[in-house]
Amino acid sequence: MINYQARIKPQYRGRFPQFKPSMWYDVEPRWASSKTRGVDLFGNRVARLKVGEEHTSLRAEYLTFRPNPSRARQTA
């Protein structure tokens, strides 16, 4: 039920070398029942990315988002 994907914006690629520049990562809710975007302690929007078996939370301003193509095919 992953509706969106994200990847690192070009200007932040050097800051996050663990992410492949051309790869889109699934964005998962911070909590299973959550429908709202997460925020950190400073009020910045946060996205939770699935990277292999791990999850990493990054500020949304570092990312470009798109609808999940496989999810779009399921609803069409």
PDB file of C-alpha atoms in Angstrom, residues 2 6-8 15-16 21 24 29 33 36-37 41-42 44 49-50 53 60-62 74 76:
ATOM      1  CA  ILE A   2       2.894   2.323  -0.783  1.00  0.00           C
ATOM      2  CA  ALA A   6      11.140   9.481  -3.569  1.00  0.00           C
ATOM      3  CA  ARG A   7      14.736  10.060  -4.556  1.00  0.00           C
ATOM      4  CA  ILE A   8      17.429  12.474  -3.440  1.00  0.00           C
ATOM      5  CA  ARG A  15      25.301  14.773   1.421  1.00  0.00           C
ATOM      6  CA  PHE A  16      23.714  11.310   1.222  1.00  0.00           C
ATOM      7  CA  PRO A  21      21.129   8.985  -7.466  1.00  0.00           C
ATOM      8  CA  TRP A  24      13.439   5.701  -6.515  1.00  0.00           C
ATOM      9  CA  PRO A  29       4.079   5.822   6.634  1.00  0.00           C
ATOM     10  CA  SER A  33      -2.274   3.501  10.697  1.00  0.00           C
ATOM     11  CA  THR A  36      -0.679  12.234   7.858  1.00  0.00           C
ATOM     12  CA  ARG A  37       2.835  13.340   7.007  1.00  0.00           C
ATOM     13  CA  LEU A  41      10.920  17.977  16.565  1.00  0.00           C
ATOM     14  CA  PHE A  42      11.623  21.169  14.625  1.00  0.00           C
ATOM     15  CA  ASN A  44      10.199  19.858   9.327  1.00  0.00           C
ATOM     16  CA  LEU A  49      12.193   5.663   2.988  1.00  0.00           C
ATOM     17  CA  LYS A  50      12.480   1.898   2.681  1.00  0.00           C
ATOM     18  CA  GLU A  53      15.272  -4.135   4.760  1.00  0.00           C
ATOM     19  CA  ALA A  60      11.158  15.979   2.688  1.00  0.00           C
ATOM     20  CA  GLU A  61      12.935  19.053   1.315  1.00  0.00           C
ATOM     21  CA  TYR A  62      15.872  16.804   0.321  1.00  0.00           C
ATOM     22  CA  GLN A  74      -3.206  -1.474  -9.821  1.00  0.00           C
ATOM     23  CA  ALA A  76      -6.157   1.821 -13.357  1.00  0.00           C
TER      24      ALA A  76
END
